[in-house]
Tab-separated table of C-alpha atoms in Angstrom:
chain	number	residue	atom	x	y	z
A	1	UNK	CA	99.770	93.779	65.631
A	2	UNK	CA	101.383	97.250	64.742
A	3	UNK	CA	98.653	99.194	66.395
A	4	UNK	CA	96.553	102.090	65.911
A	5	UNK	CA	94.392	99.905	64.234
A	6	UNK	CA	91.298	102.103	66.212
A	7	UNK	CA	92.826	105.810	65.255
A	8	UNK	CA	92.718	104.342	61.275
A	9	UNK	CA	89.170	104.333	61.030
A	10	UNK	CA	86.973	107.231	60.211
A	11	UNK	CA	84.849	108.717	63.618
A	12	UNK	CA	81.790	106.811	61.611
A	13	UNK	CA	83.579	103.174	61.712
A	14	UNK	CA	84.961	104.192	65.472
A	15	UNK	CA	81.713	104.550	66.882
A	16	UNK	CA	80.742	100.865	64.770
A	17	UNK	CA	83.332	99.164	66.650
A	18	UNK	CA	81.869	100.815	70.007
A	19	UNK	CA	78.358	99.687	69.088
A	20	UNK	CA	79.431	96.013	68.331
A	21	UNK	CA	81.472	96.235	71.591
A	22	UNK	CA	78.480	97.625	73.598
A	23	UNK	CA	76.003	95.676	72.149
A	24	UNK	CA	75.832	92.076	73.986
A	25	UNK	CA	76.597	94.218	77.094
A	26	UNK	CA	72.943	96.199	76.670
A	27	UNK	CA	70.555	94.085	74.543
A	28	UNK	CA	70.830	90.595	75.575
A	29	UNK	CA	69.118	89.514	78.822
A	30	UNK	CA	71.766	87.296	80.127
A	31	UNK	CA	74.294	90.420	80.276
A	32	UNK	CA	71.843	92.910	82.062
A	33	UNK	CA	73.340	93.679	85.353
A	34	UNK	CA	73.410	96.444	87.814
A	35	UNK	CA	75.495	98.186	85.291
A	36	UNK	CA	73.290	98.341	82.310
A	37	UNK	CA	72.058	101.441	82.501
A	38	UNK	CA	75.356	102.776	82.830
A	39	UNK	CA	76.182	100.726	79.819
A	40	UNK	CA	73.318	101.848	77.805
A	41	UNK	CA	74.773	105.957	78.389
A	42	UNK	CA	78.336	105.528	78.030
A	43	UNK	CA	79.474	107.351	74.948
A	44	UNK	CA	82.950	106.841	72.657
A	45	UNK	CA	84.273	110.040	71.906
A	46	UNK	CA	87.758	109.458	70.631
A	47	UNK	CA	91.220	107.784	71.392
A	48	UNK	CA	93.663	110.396	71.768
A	49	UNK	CA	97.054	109.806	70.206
A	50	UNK	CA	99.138	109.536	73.637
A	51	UNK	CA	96.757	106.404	73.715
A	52	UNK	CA	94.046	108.044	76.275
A	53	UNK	CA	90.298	106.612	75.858
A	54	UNK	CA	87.832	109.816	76.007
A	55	UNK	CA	84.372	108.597	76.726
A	56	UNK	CA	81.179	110.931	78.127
A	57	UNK	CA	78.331	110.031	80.227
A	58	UNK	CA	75.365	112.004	81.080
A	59	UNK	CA	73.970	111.775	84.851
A	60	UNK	CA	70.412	110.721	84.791
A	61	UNK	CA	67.876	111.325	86.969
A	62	UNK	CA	68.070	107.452	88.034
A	63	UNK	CA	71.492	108.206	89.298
A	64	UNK	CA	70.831	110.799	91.820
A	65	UNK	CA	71.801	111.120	95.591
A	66	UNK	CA	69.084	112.881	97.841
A	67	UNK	CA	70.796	116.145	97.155
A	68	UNK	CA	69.952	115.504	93.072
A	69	UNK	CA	74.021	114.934	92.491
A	70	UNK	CA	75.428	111.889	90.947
A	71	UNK	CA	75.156	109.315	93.449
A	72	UNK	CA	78.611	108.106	95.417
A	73	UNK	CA	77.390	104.437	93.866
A	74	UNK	CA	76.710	105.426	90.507
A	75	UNK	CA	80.057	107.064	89.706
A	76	UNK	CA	81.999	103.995	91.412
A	77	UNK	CA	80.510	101.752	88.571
A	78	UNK	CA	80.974	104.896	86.174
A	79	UNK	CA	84.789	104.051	86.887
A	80	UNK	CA	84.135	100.218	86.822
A	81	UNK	CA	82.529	100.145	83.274
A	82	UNK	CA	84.261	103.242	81.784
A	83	UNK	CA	87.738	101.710	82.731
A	84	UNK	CA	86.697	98.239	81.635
A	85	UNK	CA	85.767	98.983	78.168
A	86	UNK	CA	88.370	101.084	77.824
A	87	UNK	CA	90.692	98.147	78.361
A	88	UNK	CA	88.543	96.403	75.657
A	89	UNK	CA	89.045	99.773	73.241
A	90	UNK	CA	92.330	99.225	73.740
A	91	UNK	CA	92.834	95.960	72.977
A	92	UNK	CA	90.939	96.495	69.608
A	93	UNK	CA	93.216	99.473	69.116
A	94	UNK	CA	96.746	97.031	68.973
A	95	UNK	CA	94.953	94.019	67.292
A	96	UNK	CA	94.883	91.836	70.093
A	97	UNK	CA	92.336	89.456	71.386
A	98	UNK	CA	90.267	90.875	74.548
A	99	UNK	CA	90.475	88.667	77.359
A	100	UNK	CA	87.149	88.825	79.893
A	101	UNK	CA	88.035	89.791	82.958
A	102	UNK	CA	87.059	90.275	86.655
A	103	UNK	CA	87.624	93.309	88.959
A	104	UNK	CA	90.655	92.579	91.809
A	105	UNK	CA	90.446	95.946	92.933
A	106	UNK	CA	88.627	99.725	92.562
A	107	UNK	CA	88.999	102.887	94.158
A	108	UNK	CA	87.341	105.808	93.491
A	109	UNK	CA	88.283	109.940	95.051
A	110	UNK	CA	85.544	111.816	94.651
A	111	UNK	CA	86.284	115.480	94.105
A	112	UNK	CA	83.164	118.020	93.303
A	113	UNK	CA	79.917	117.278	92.754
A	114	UNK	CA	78.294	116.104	89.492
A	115	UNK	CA	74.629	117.303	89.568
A	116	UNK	CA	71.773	115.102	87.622
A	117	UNK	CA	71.606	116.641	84.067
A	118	UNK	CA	75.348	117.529	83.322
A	119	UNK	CA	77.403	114.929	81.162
A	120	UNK	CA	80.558	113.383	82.395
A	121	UNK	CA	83.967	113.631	80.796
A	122	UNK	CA	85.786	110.077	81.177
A	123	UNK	CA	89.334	110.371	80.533
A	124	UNK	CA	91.259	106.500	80.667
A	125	UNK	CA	94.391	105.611	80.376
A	126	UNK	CA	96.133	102.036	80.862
A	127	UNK	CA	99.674	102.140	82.069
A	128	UNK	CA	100.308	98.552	81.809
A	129	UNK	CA	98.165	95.405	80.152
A	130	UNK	CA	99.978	92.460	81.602
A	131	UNK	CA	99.178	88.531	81.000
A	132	UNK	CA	96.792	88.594	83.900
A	133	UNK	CA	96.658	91.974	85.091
A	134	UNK	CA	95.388	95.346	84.038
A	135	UNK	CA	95.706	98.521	85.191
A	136	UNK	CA	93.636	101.502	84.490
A	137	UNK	CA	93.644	105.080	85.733
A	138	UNK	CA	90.564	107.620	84.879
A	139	UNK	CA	89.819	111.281	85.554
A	140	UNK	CA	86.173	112.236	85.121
A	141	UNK	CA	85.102	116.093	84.859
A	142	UNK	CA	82.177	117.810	84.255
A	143	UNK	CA	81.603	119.002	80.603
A	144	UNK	CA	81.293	122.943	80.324
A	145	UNK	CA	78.928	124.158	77.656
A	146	UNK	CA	81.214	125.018	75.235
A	147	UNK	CA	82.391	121.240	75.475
A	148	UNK	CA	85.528	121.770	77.480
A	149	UNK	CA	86.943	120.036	80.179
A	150	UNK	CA	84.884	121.165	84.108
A	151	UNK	CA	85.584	120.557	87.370
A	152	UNK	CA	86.984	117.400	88.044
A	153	UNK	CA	84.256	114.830	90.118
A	154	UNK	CA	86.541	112.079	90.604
A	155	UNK	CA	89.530	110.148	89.727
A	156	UNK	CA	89.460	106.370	89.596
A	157	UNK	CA	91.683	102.966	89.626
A	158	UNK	CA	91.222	99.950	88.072
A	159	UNK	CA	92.801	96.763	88.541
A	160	UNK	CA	91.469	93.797	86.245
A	161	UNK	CA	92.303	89.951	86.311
A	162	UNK	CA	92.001	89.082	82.593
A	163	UNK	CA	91.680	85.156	82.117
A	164	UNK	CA	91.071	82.834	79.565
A	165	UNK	CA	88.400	80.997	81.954
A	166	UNK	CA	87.470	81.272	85.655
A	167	UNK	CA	90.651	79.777	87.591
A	168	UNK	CA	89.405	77.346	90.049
A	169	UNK	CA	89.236	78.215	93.341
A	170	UNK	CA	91.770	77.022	96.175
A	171	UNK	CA	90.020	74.041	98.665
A	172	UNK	CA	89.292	74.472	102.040
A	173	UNK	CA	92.170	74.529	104.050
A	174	UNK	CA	93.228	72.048	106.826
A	175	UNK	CA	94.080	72.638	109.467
A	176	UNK	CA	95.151	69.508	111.244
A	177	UNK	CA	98.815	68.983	110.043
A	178	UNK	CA	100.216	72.641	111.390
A	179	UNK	CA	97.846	72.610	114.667
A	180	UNK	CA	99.160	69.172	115.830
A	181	UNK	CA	102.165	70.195	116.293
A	182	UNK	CA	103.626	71.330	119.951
A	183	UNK	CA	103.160	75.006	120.572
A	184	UNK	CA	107.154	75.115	120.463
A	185	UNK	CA	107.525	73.335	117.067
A	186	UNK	CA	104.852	76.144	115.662
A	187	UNK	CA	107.473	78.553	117.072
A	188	UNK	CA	109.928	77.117	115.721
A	189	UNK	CA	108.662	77.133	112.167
A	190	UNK	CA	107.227	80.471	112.440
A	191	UNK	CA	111.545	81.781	113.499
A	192	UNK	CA	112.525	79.589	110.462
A	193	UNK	CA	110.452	82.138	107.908
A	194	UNK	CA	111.123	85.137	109.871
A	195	UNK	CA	115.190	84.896	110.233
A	196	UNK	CA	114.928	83.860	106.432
A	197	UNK	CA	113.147	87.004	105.185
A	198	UNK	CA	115.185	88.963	108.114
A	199	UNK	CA	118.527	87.735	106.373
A	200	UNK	CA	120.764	90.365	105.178
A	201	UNK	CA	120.548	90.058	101.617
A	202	UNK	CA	116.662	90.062	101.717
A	203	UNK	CA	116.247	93.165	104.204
A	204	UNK	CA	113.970	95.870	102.817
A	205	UNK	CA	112.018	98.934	104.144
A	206	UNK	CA	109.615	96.584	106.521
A	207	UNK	CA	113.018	94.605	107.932
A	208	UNK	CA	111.982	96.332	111.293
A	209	UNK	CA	109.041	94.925	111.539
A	210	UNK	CA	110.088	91.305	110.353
A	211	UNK	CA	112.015	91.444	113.636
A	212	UNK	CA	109.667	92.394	115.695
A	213	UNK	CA	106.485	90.157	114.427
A	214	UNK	CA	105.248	87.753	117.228
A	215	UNK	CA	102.832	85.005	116.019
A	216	UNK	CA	99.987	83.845	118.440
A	217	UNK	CA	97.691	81.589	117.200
A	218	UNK	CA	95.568	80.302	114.341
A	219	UNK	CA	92.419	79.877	116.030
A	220	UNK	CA	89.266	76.982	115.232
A	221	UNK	CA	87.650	79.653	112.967
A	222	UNK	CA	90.886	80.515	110.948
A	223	UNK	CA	92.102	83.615	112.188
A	224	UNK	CA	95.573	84.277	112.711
A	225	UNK	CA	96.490	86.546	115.595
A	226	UNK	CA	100.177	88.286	115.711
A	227	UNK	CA	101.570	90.797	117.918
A	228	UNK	CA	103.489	93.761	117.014
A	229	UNK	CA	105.152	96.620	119.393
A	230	UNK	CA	105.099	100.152	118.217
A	231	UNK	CA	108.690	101.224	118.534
A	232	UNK	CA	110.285	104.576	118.568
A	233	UNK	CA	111.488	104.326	114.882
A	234	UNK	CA	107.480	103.804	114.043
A	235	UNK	CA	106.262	106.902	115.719
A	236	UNK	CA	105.112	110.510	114.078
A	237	UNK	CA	105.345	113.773	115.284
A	238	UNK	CA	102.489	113.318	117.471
A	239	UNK	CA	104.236	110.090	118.968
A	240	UNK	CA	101.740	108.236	117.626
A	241	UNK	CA	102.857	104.822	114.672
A	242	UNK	CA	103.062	106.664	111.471
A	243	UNK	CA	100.099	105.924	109.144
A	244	UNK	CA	103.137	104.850	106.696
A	245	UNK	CA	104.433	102.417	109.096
A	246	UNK	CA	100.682	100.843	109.716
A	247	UNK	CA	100.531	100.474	106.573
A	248	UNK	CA	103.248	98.541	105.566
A	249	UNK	CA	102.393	96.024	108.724
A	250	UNK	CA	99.431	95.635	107.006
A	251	UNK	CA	101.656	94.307	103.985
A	252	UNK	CA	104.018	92.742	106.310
A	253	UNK	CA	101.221	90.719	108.148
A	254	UNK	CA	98.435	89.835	106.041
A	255	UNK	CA	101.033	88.358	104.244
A	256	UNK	CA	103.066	86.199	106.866
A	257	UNK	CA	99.500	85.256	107.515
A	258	UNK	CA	98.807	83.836	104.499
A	259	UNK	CA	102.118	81.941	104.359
A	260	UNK	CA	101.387	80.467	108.370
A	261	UNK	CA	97.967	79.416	106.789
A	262	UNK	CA	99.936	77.630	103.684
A	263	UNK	CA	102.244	75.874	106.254
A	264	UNK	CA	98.829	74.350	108.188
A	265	UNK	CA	97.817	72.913	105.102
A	266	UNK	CA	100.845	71.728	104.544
A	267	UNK	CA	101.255	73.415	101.262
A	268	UNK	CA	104.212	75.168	99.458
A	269	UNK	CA	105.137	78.646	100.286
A	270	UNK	CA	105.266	80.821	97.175
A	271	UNK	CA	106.488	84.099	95.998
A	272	UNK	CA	103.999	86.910	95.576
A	273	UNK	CA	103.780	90.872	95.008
A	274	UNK	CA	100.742	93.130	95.930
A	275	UNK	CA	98.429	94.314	93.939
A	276	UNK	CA	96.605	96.276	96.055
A	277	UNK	CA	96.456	97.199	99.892
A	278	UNK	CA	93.989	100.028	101.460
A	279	UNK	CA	94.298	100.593	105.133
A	280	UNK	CA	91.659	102.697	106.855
A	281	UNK	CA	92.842	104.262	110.247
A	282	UNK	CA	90.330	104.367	113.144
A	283	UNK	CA	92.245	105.914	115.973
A	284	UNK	CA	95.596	106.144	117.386
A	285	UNK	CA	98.551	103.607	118.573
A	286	UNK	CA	101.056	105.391	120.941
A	287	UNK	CA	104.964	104.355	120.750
A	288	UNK	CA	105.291	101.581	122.865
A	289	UNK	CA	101.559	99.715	123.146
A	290	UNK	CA	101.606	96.584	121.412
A	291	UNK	CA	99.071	96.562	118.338
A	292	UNK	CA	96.987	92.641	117.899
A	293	UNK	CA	96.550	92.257	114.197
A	294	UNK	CA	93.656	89.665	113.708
A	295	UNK	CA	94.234	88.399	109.940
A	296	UNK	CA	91.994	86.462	107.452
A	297	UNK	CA	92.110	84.973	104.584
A	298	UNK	CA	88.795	85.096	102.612
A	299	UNK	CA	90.113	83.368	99.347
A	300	UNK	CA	93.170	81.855	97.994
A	301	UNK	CA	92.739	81.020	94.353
A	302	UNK	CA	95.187	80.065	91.579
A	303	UNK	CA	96.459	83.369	91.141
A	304	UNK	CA	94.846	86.099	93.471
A	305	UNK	CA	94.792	85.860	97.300
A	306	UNK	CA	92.353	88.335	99.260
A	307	UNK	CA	93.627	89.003	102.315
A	308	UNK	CA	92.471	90.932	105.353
A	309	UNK	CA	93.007	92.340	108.505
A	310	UNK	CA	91.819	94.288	111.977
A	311	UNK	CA	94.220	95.671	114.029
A	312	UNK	CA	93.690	96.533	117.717
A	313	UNK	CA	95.783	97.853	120.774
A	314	UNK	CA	96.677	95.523	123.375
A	315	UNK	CA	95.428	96.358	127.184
A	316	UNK	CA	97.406	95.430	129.925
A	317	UNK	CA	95.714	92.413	130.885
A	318	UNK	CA	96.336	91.128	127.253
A	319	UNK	CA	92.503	91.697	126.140
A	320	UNK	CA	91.950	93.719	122.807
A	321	UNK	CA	91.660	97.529	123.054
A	322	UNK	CA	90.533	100.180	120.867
A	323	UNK	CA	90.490	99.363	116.538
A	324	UNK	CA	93.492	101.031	115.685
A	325	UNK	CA	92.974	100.429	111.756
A	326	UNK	CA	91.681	97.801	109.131
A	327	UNK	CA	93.303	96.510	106.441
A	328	UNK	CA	92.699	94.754	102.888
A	329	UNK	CA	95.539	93.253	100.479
A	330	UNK	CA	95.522	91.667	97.468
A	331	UNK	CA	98.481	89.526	96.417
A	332	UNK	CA	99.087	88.173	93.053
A	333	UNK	CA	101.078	84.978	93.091
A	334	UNK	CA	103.983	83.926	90.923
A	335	UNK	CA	105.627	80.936	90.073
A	336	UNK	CA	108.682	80.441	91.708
A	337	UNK	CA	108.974	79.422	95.516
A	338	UNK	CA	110.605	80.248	98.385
């Protein structure tokens, strides 16, 4: 497995392995998707020798918006399939076996415009293939005439779970065990985990906001509810919480949510690290209202856990305000327990 076993072939044998890789994806019925298409146009160009994957795309007619430019959509699964096989390119390229794989998370900027007609410049590149976890980055730009690199239309990331065979999925949780419990005992628990992750040697950048994290309730339909108070340290110049600080509650949270849920089901609580988090911001949350963060927990499975969250502001008679921001995290889970 010395690698560059991609670069070593001729441009004639390159574009072989692409066809045997593209094949299955865009002649057999049981692989046709929503993607196909996509599949069908994507085009190996070359693998540069600082290890990026160049492919091109043209933008049909099929992939237009009502203002005949590549549609929002379309380029989206652009970055889904482009990034994808370019983790499979890769894995060719340094002789090891590709693992199939399922998407944990995408984003996609978009830039400039891409109108139908013009061909697509995709430029990957994988910073790190893990044992379950890929991540890949892509620019696209428009292709001038003379073949040079355009305007850029978007820029892309990719995070893939790579397994062996679909990990089963977590049961249903149960409740019972944590919601029999008195009120206080709840409490009591909940202080347990908080002065534990609060403790000196374990402070970090959200230590603030370990302190000041109230839990509520879980309720019958398996939301947990937690109360946080925008404090002075939190605000921005326009005494508003900082987006940055909103953020990382949405870290913070989600995940003490996830570990309240694992203590109702009576379940270990484990170590994990994010993968991803996107927080969208809906209006503002003055220093000193108290923000309601109702947090689910879609799916928990053997390694991933999907997490997710609305925050709101507080009124005074203790109803829910305004949505102050939503929130989604991803958390990959590791061995070793707290």
């Amino acid at each position: 497995n010395g690698g560059g076993h991609l670069r070593r072939l001729d441009a004639a044998a390159q574009q072989a392995v692409w066809s045997d890789l593209m094949f299955p994806l865009t002649n057999h019925a049981h692989m046709a998707g929503f993607d196909t298409e996509i599949m069908k146009g994507l085009r190996f160009v070359e693998i540069t020798p600082d290890r990026h994957i160049i492919l091109e795309i043209k933008v049909g007619n099929y992939a237009r918006n009502p203002m005949d430019n590549a549609h929002g959509g379309w380029i989206a699964t652009v970055v889904d399939a482009a990034t994808a096989m370019s983790k499979h390119l890769l894995a060719y390229e340094d002789g090891h076996p590709n693992a199939p794989e399922v998407s944990a998370s995408i984003n996609t900027t978009y830039v400039s415009a891409a109108p139908v007609g013009c061909t697509l410049i995709v430029d990957s590149f994988i910073p790190k293939i893990g044992r379950q976890l890929a991540f890949v980055d892509c620019v696209i730009c428009r292709k001038n005439e003379d073949g040079s690199r355009g305007a850029v239309v978007a820029t892309g990331t990719h995070i893939l779970f790579l397994f062996g065979q679909l990990s089963p999925t977590a049961k249903v949780m149960d409740l019972r065990h944590f919601n029999s419990l008195p009120r206080e005992e709840q409490q009591a628990i909940w202080h347990s985990i908080i002065d534990m992750l609060a403790f000196e040697e374990l402070a970090g950048f959200d230590i603030e906001l370990y302190k000041d994290l109230k839990f509520i309730e879980i309720t019958d339909d398996r939301r947990v509810i937690m109360e946080l108070l925008v404090r002075p340290y939190a605000r921005n110049p326009m005494d508003n919480a900082h987006g940055g600080w909103i953020a990382t509650a949405v870290d913070l949270v989600t995940t003490m949510a996830k570990q309240i849920l694992a203590l109702a089901d009576g379940k270990p609580l484990v170590t994990d690290v994010s993968v991803s988090i996107s927080t969208t911001y809906v209006s503002a949350a003055p220093v000193g209202c108290t923000l309601i963060f109702e947090n689910t927990v879609p799916k928990v499975g053997a390694q991933l856990a999907f997490l997710a969250c609305k925050i709101y502001r507080k009124n005074d008679d203790g109803s829910k305000g305004p949505v102050v921001a939503t929130g989604t995290h991803i958390k990959y889970r590791v061995p070793s327990k707290l």
